[in-house]
Coordinates of C-alpha atoms and ligand atoms in Angstrom, one line a residue:
M1 CA 132.2 -19.7 -2.1
F2 CA 128.9 -18.9 -0.5
T3 CA 126.5 -21.8 0.2
P4 CA 123.1 -21.0 1.5
R5 CA 122.4 -22.9 4.7
S6 CA 119.1 -21.5 6.0
T7 CA 116.4 -19.2 4.8
A8 CA 115.9 -15.8 6.3
R9 CA 112.4 -14.4 6.5
R10 CA 112.4 -12.6 3.2
R11 CA 110.2 -10.4 1.0
I12 CA 111.5 -9.7 -2.5
T13 CA 109.7 -6.6 -3.7
V14 CA 109.9 -5.5 -7.3
M15 CA 108.0 -2.3 -7.2
T16 CA 107.2 0.4 -9.6
S17 CA 107.4 4.0 -8.3
L18 CA 103.6 4.0 -7.9
A19 CA 103.5 0.8 -5.9
A20 CA 106.4 2.0 -3.8
A21 CA 104.5 5.2 -3.0
A22 CA 101.4 3.1 -2.1
A23 CA 103.5 0.9 0.2
L24 CA 104.9 4.1 1.7
A25 CA 101.5 5.3 2.5
L26 CA 100.3 2.0 4.0
S27 CA 103.3 0.9 6.0
G28 CA 103.7 1.6 9.7
C29 CA 106.9 2.2 11.6
A30 CA 108.3 -1.2 12.6
G31 CA 111.2 0.0 14.7
S32 CA 113.1 -2.4 16.9
E33 CA 113.6 -3.1 20.6
D34 CA 117.0 -2.7 22.1
D35 CA 117.3 -5.1 25.1
G36 CA 120.2 -3.2 26.5
S37 CA 122.7 -5.9 25.7
G38 CA 123.9 -4.0 22.7
S39 CA 122.4 -6.6 20.4
N40 CA 119.2 -5.7 18.6
D41 CA 117.2 -9.0 18.4
D42 CA 114.3 -7.5 16.4
A43 CA 116.4 -5.5 14.0
T44 CA 115.6 -5.5 10.3
V45 CA 117.8 -4.8 7.3
T46 CA 116.8 -3.9 3.7
F47 CA 119.1 -4.4 0.8
I48 CA 118.6 -2.1 -2.2
P49 CA 120.9 -3.2 -5.1
K50 CA 121.5 -1.1 -8.2
Q51 CA 118.9 -3.2 -10.0
L52 CA 117.2 -6.5 -9.5
N53 CA 117.5 -8.1 -12.9
N54 CA 121.2 -8.6 -12.7
P55 CA 122.8 -12.0 -12.1
Y56 CA 125.6 -10.4 -10.2
T57 CA 123.1 -8.8 -7.9
D58 CA 121.5 -12.2 -7.2
V59 CA 124.8 -13.6 -6.0
V60 CA 125.6 -10.6 -3.8
L61 CA 122.1 -10.7 -2.3
G62 CA 122.4 -14.5 -1.6
G63 CA 125.5 -13.7 0.5
G64 CA 123.8 -10.7 2.0
E65 CA 120.7 -12.4 3.2
Q66 CA 122.6 -15.4 4.6
G67 CA 124.9 -12.9 6.3
A68 CA 121.8 -11.1 7.7
T69 CA 120.6 -14.3 9.3
D70 CA 124.0 -15.2 10.6
A71 CA 124.6 -11.7 12.0
G72 CA 121.3 -11.9 13.9
F73 CA 118.9 -9.7 12.0
A74 CA 115.3 -10.8 12.7
E75 CA 114.3 -10.0 9.1
S76 CA 116.0 -9.1 5.8
N77 CA 114.2 -7.6 2.8
V78 CA 115.2 -6.9 -0.7
V79 CA 113.6 -4.1 -2.7
G80 CA 114.8 -2.3 -5.8
P81 CA 114.3 -1.0 -9.3
L82 CA 114.5 -3.1 -12.5
E83 CA 116.7 -0.5 -14.2
A84 CA 119.9 0.9 -12.8
S85 CA 119.0 4.5 -13.3
A86 CA 120.2 7.4 -11.1
S87 CA 117.0 8.4 -9.4
S88 CA 115.3 4.9 -9.4
Q89 CA 116.3 4.1 -5.9
V90 CA 114.9 7.1 -4.1
T91 CA 111.3 5.9 -3.8
F92 CA 112.5 2.6 -2.3
I93 CA 114.6 4.3 0.3
N94 CA 111.7 6.5 1.3
A95 CA 109.4 3.5 1.6
E96 CA 111.9 1.7 3.9
T97 CA 112.3 4.8 6.0
Q98 CA 108.6 4.9 6.5
A99 CA 108.6 1.2 7.3
G100 CA 111.2 1.8 10.0
T101 CA 113.9 -0.6 8.8
N102 CA 117.0 -0.4 11.1
A103 CA 119.5 -0.6 8.3
I104 CA 119.6 0.1 4.6
V105 CA 122.3 -1.6 2.5
L106 CA 122.5 0.1 -0.8
A107 CA 124.5 0.0 -4.1
A108 CA 124.2 3.5 -5.4
N109 CA 123.4 4.1 -9.1
D110 CA 124.5 7.7 -8.5
P111 CA 126.6 9.0 -5.6
D112 CA 124.4 12.1 -4.9
A113 CA 120.9 11.3 -6.2
V114 CA 120.2 9.1 -3.2
C115 CA 121.6 11.4 -0.6
S116 CA 118.7 13.4 0.6
A117 CA 116.5 10.3 0.9
L118 CA 119.3 8.6 2.9
G119 CA 119.5 11.6 5.1
E120 CA 115.9 11.2 6.0
A121 CA 116.4 7.5 6.7
R122 CA 119.2 8.4 9.0
D123 CA 117.2 11.1 10.8
A124 CA 114.6 8.3 11.4
G125 CA 117.3 6.2 13.0
A126 CA 118.4 3.9 10.2
K127 CA 122.1 3.0 9.7
I128 CA 123.3 3.2 6.1
V129 CA 125.7 0.8 4.5
A130 CA 126.8 1.5 0.9
F131 CA 128.1 -1.6 -0.9
D132 CA 129.3 -2.4 -4.4
S133 CA 128.9 1.3 -5.6
D134 CA 129.4 4.1 -3.1
T135 CA 127.3 7.1 -2.3
N136 CA 128.9 10.4 -1.5
P137 CA 130.7 9.5 1.8
D138 CA 128.7 12.0 3.8
C139 CA 125.5 10.1 3.1
R140 CA 126.4 6.7 4.6
D141 CA 128.0 5.2 7.7
V142 CA 130.4 2.8 5.9
F143 CA 131.1 1.6 2.3
I144 CA 131.8 -2.0 1.8
S145 CA 134.2 -2.1 -1.2
Q146 CA 134.6 -5.5 -2.9
V147 CA 138.3 -4.8 -3.5
V148 CA 140.8 -1.9 -3.3
A149 CA 139.4 0.3 -6.1
K150 CA 142.8 1.0 -7.6
D151 CA 143.8 -2.7 -7.5
V152 CA 140.8 -3.7 -9.6
A153 CA 141.6 -1.0 -12.1
L154 CA 145.2 -2.0 -12.3
I155 CA 144.5 -5.7 -12.8
Q156 CA 142.1 -4.9 -15.8
T157 CA 144.7 -2.6 -17.3
E158 CA 147.4 -5.2 -16.9
L159 CA 145.2 -8.0 -18.5
I160 CA 144.3 -5.9 -21.5
A161 CA 147.9 -4.9 -22.1
E162 CA 149.0 -8.5 -22.0
Q163 CA 146.2 -9.6 -24.3
I164 CA 146.9 -7.0 -27.0
G165 CA 150.7 -7.3 -26.8
G166 CA 151.2 -3.9 -25.2
A167 CA 150.2 -1.7 -28.1
G168 CA 147.0 -0.6 -29.9
K169 CA 143.6 1.0 -29.5
I170 CA 141.3 0.0 -26.7
A171 CA 137.9 1.0 -25.5
I172 CA 135.9 0.7 -22.3
L173 CA 132.4 -0.6 -22.2
S174 CA 131.0 0.4 -18.8
A175 CA 127.7 0.2 -17.0
T176 CA 125.7 3.4 -16.4
A177 CA 127.4 6.8 -16.8
N178 CA 126.9 7.7 -13.1
A179 CA 127.9 4.5 -11.5
T180 CA 130.3 5.4 -8.7
N181 CA 132.2 2.1 -8.7
Q182 CA 132.8 1.8 -12.5
N183 CA 133.7 5.5 -12.7
E184 CA 136.3 5.2 -10.0
W185 CA 137.9 2.2 -11.6
I186 CA 137.9 3.9 -15.0
K187 CA 139.6 7.0 -13.5
Y188 CA 142.4 4.8 -12.1
M189 CA 142.7 3.0 -15.5
E190 CA 143.0 6.3 -17.3
E191 CA 145.6 7.5 -14.9
E192 CA 147.6 4.3 -15.2
L193 CA 147.4 4.3 -19.0
A194 CA 148.7 7.9 -19.0
S195 CA 151.5 7.5 -16.5
N196 CA 152.9 4.0 -16.8
P197 CA 155.6 3.9 -19.6
E198 CA 154.7 0.3 -20.2
Y199 CA 151.4 1.4 -21.6
S200 CA 152.6 4.3 -23.7
E201 CA 151.6 2.5 -26.9
I202 CA 148.1 1.8 -25.8
E203 CA 145.5 4.4 -26.8
L204 CA 142.1 4.5 -25.1
V205 CA 139.8 5.7 -28.0
A206 CA 136.3 5.3 -26.6
K207 CA 134.2 4.9 -23.4
V208 CA 130.7 3.7 -23.9
Y209 CA 127.8 2.8 -21.6
G210 CA 125.6 -0.3 -21.8
D211 CA 123.7 0.7 -18.6
D212 CA 124.0 -2.9 -17.3
D213 CA 121.3 -3.8 -19.8
D214 CA 122.2 -6.9 -21.8
T215 CA 120.7 -5.7 -25.1
K216 CA 122.1 -2.1 -24.9
S217 CA 125.6 -3.5 -23.9
F218 CA 125.5 -5.9 -26.9
Q219 CA 124.6 -3.0 -29.2
E220 CA 127.3 -0.8 -27.7
A221 CA 129.9 -3.6 -28.4
Q222 CA 128.7 -3.8 -32.0
G223 CA 128.8 0.0 -32.3
L224 CA 132.4 0.1 -30.9
M225 CA 133.6 -2.3 -33.6
Q226 CA 131.8 -0.4 -36.4
A227 CA 133.3 2.9 -35.2
H228 CA 136.8 1.5 -34.5
P229 CA 137.4 -1.5 -36.8
D230 CA 141.1 -1.5 -35.8
L231 CA 140.3 -1.8 -32.1
K232 CA 142.6 -4.3 -30.4
G233 CA 140.8 -4.7 -27.1
I234 CA 137.8 -3.9 -24.9
I235 CA 137.7 -3.6 -21.1
S236 CA 134.3 -4.1 -19.7
P237 CA 134.3 -3.5 -15.9
T238 CA 130.8 -4.8 -15.5
T239 CA 129.5 -8.4 -15.4
V240 CA 126.5 -7.5 -17.7
G241 CA 128.7 -5.6 -20.2
I242 CA 131.5 -8.3 -20.4
A243 CA 129.0 -11.1 -20.9
A244 CA 127.1 -9.2 -23.6
T245 CA 130.3 -8.1 -25.4
A246 CA 131.6 -11.7 -25.3
R247 CA 128.4 -12.9 -26.8
Y248 CA 128.7 -10.4 -29.6
L249 CA 132.4 -11.1 -30.3
S250 CA 131.9 -14.9 -30.1
T251 CA 129.8 -15.0 -33.3
S252 CA 131.6 -12.2 -35.2
D253 CA 134.8 -12.1 -37.3
Y254 CA 136.5 -10.4 -34.3
K255 CA 136.4 -13.5 -32.2
G256 CA 140.0 -14.3 -31.0
K257 CA 141.2 -11.1 -32.8
V258 CA 139.8 -8.4 -30.5
A259 CA 140.7 -9.0 -26.9
L260 CA 138.1 -8.7 -24.2
T261 CA 138.7 -8.5 -20.4
G262 CA 137.1 -6.9 -17.4
L263 CA 134.9 -8.1 -14.6
G264 CA 132.7 -11.1 -15.1
L265 CA 130.9 -13.9 -13.4
P266 CA 132.6 -17.3 -14.0
N267 CA 129.3 -19.0 -14.7
E268 CA 128.4 -16.4 -17.4
M269 CA 131.9 -16.4 -18.9
R270 CA 132.8 -20.1 -18.9
S271 CA 131.6 -20.8 -22.4
F272 CA 133.5 -17.8 -23.8
I273 CA 136.7 -18.9 -22.1
K274 CA 136.2 -22.4 -23.5
D275 CA 135.5 -21.2 -27.0
G276 CA 138.5 -18.8 -27.1
T277 CA 136.5 -15.5 -27.2
V278 CA 138.1 -14.5 -23.8
S279 CA 141.3 -15.6 -22.3
E280 CA 141.3 -13.9 -18.8
F281 CA 139.1 -11.7 -16.7
A282 CA 138.7 -10.8 -13.1
L283 CA 136.2 -10.6 -10.2
W284 CA 135.8 -11.2 -6.5
D285 CA 133.4 -13.5 -4.8
P286 CA 130.2 -11.4 -4.9
A287 CA 128.5 -13.4 -2.1
Q288 CA 131.2 -12.3 0.3
L289 CA 130.4 -8.6 -0.5
G290 CA 126.8 -9.2 0.6
T291 CA 127.9 -11.1 3.7
V292 CA 130.4 -8.4 4.9
A293 CA 127.8 -5.7 4.3
A294 CA 125.2 -7.5 6.4
F295 CA 127.6 -8.0 9.3
A296 CA 128.7 -4.3 9.1
A297 CA 125.0 -3.3 9.1
K298 CA 124.4 -5.3 12.3
A299 CA 127.4 -3.9 14.0
L300 CA 126.2 -0.4 13.3
V301 CA 122.7 -1.2 14.5
D302 CA 124.1 -2.7 17.7
G303 CA 126.3 0.3 18.2
S304 CA 129.4 -1.9 18.3
I305 CA 130.9 0.2 15.5
S306 CA 130.1 3.8 14.4
G307 CA 131.9 3.7 11.1
E308 CA 135.0 5.5 12.3
P309 CA 138.4 4.5 10.8
G310 CA 139.9 1.8 13.1
D311 CA 136.5 0.3 14.1
T312 CA 136.5 -3.5 13.7
F313 CA 133.8 -6.1 13.4
T314 CA 133.6 -9.8 12.7
A315 CA 132.0 -10.9 9.4
G316 CA 131.1 -14.4 10.5
E317 CA 133.3 -17.1 8.9
L318 CA 135.0 -14.5 6.8
G319 CA 136.7 -13.1 9.9
E320 CA 137.5 -9.7 11.1
R321 CA 137.2 -6.5 9.0
T322 CA 138.5 -3.0 9.8
V323 CA 136.9 0.3 8.8
E324 CA 139.6 2.2 7.0
D325 CA 139.9 5.9 5.9
D326 CA 136.7 7.5 4.6
G327 CA 134.7 4.7 6.2
V328 CA 135.7 2.1 3.6
V329 CA 135.8 -1.7 4.4
I330 CA 137.6 -3.9 2.0
V331 CA 136.2 -7.4 1.3
G332 CA 139.1 -9.1 -0.4
P333 CA 141.5 -9.3 -3.3
P334 CA 140.3 -9.8 -6.9
T335 CA 140.8 -13.2 -8.6
V336 CA 141.8 -13.7 -12.2
F337 CA 139.9 -16.4 -14.1
N338 CA 141.1 -18.3 -17.1
A339 CA 140.8 -21.7 -18.8
E340 CA 142.9 -23.3 -16.0
N341 CA 140.8 -22.3 -13.0
I342 CA 137.4 -21.3 -14.2
D343 CA 135.8 -24.8 -13.5
D344 CA 136.8 -24.4 -9.8
Y345 CA 134.2 -21.6 -9.4
D346 CA 130.5 -21.8 -9.3
F347 CA 128.9 -18.3 -9.2
Ligands
LIG401 C1 127.8 -5.2 -12.6 C2 127.4 -4.1 -11.7 C3 128.1 -4.0 -10.4 C4 129.6 -4.3 -10.5 C5 129.8 -5.6 -11.3 C6 131.3 -5.9 -11.5 O1 127.1 -6.4 -12.3 O2 127.7 -2.9 -12.5 O3 127.9 -2.8 -9.8 O4 130.2 -4.3 -9.3 O5 129.2 -5.5 -12.6

């Protein structure tokens, strides 16, 4: 688990589009000096998450900023929108390009909407690391994937199948409709449900989107149960969605009758495990995702990797990582949390 040890120079900027445009107009080009040793001692990195008001994002960025310090960035910044909408990140990317940041680490709300802005950032010399949710692969140097995408889909399918006794109607309550990460996991879940004979009696009846907004996710969970009163289970592959759905179920007649699994933060899910609303869910250590992304960004800025398959870099205490096909770097395997182990985790 990630424990902060020192504080990087940091500016958290929550900007409206207007403020971002003003910042863009005012900022100069920072740039950085290369001392010829291959290590850029003045280099800066900017993290742009899907959205800022998301507890998952906070843990990822904690690991990211610590990683930025440990990797040797002189400065790390966090900017981003409050809502995880498709186009919301473009203004922030443009402002960072103007400011001359050396690396942008971004979780894409939409694989294509950010591409032209990222292209301009690259033309200005910035390295682009996608993390958590990928861009179109042409628009970044590497993608730091928290887990093997198929594995995270399979584990959620397996968990729901176990929890509903292998038969019945299920639904998926996702984040935003364009989220690259959730959509990839859902694609693998659907393929698995359709092709694995063990799941032939499970029927996926609905996919709904809570937009990683707590209130909307809660309402979508409520709507699912109204539309499908015979639903046996819900998979929510988003930390915001699973927590909101658990809160809804926990005070409803469906508590303990409708199974809920997906991807959650142990600290947000603990009470729902303890009160019997949820029996098992999965996730990885989000801080490690941020840390590996920061080290990858520094390796790209230093020129020690270019993002080609086979490139390797060291992610501090987390050890060596290899760039795989399509420029993907895997952080680690998913963990399943339940009543037995949930108190061992604090994030
Ligand atoms: C939410 C976000 C994020 C995802 C996690 C599991 O917080 O949608 O992108 O990786 O859930």
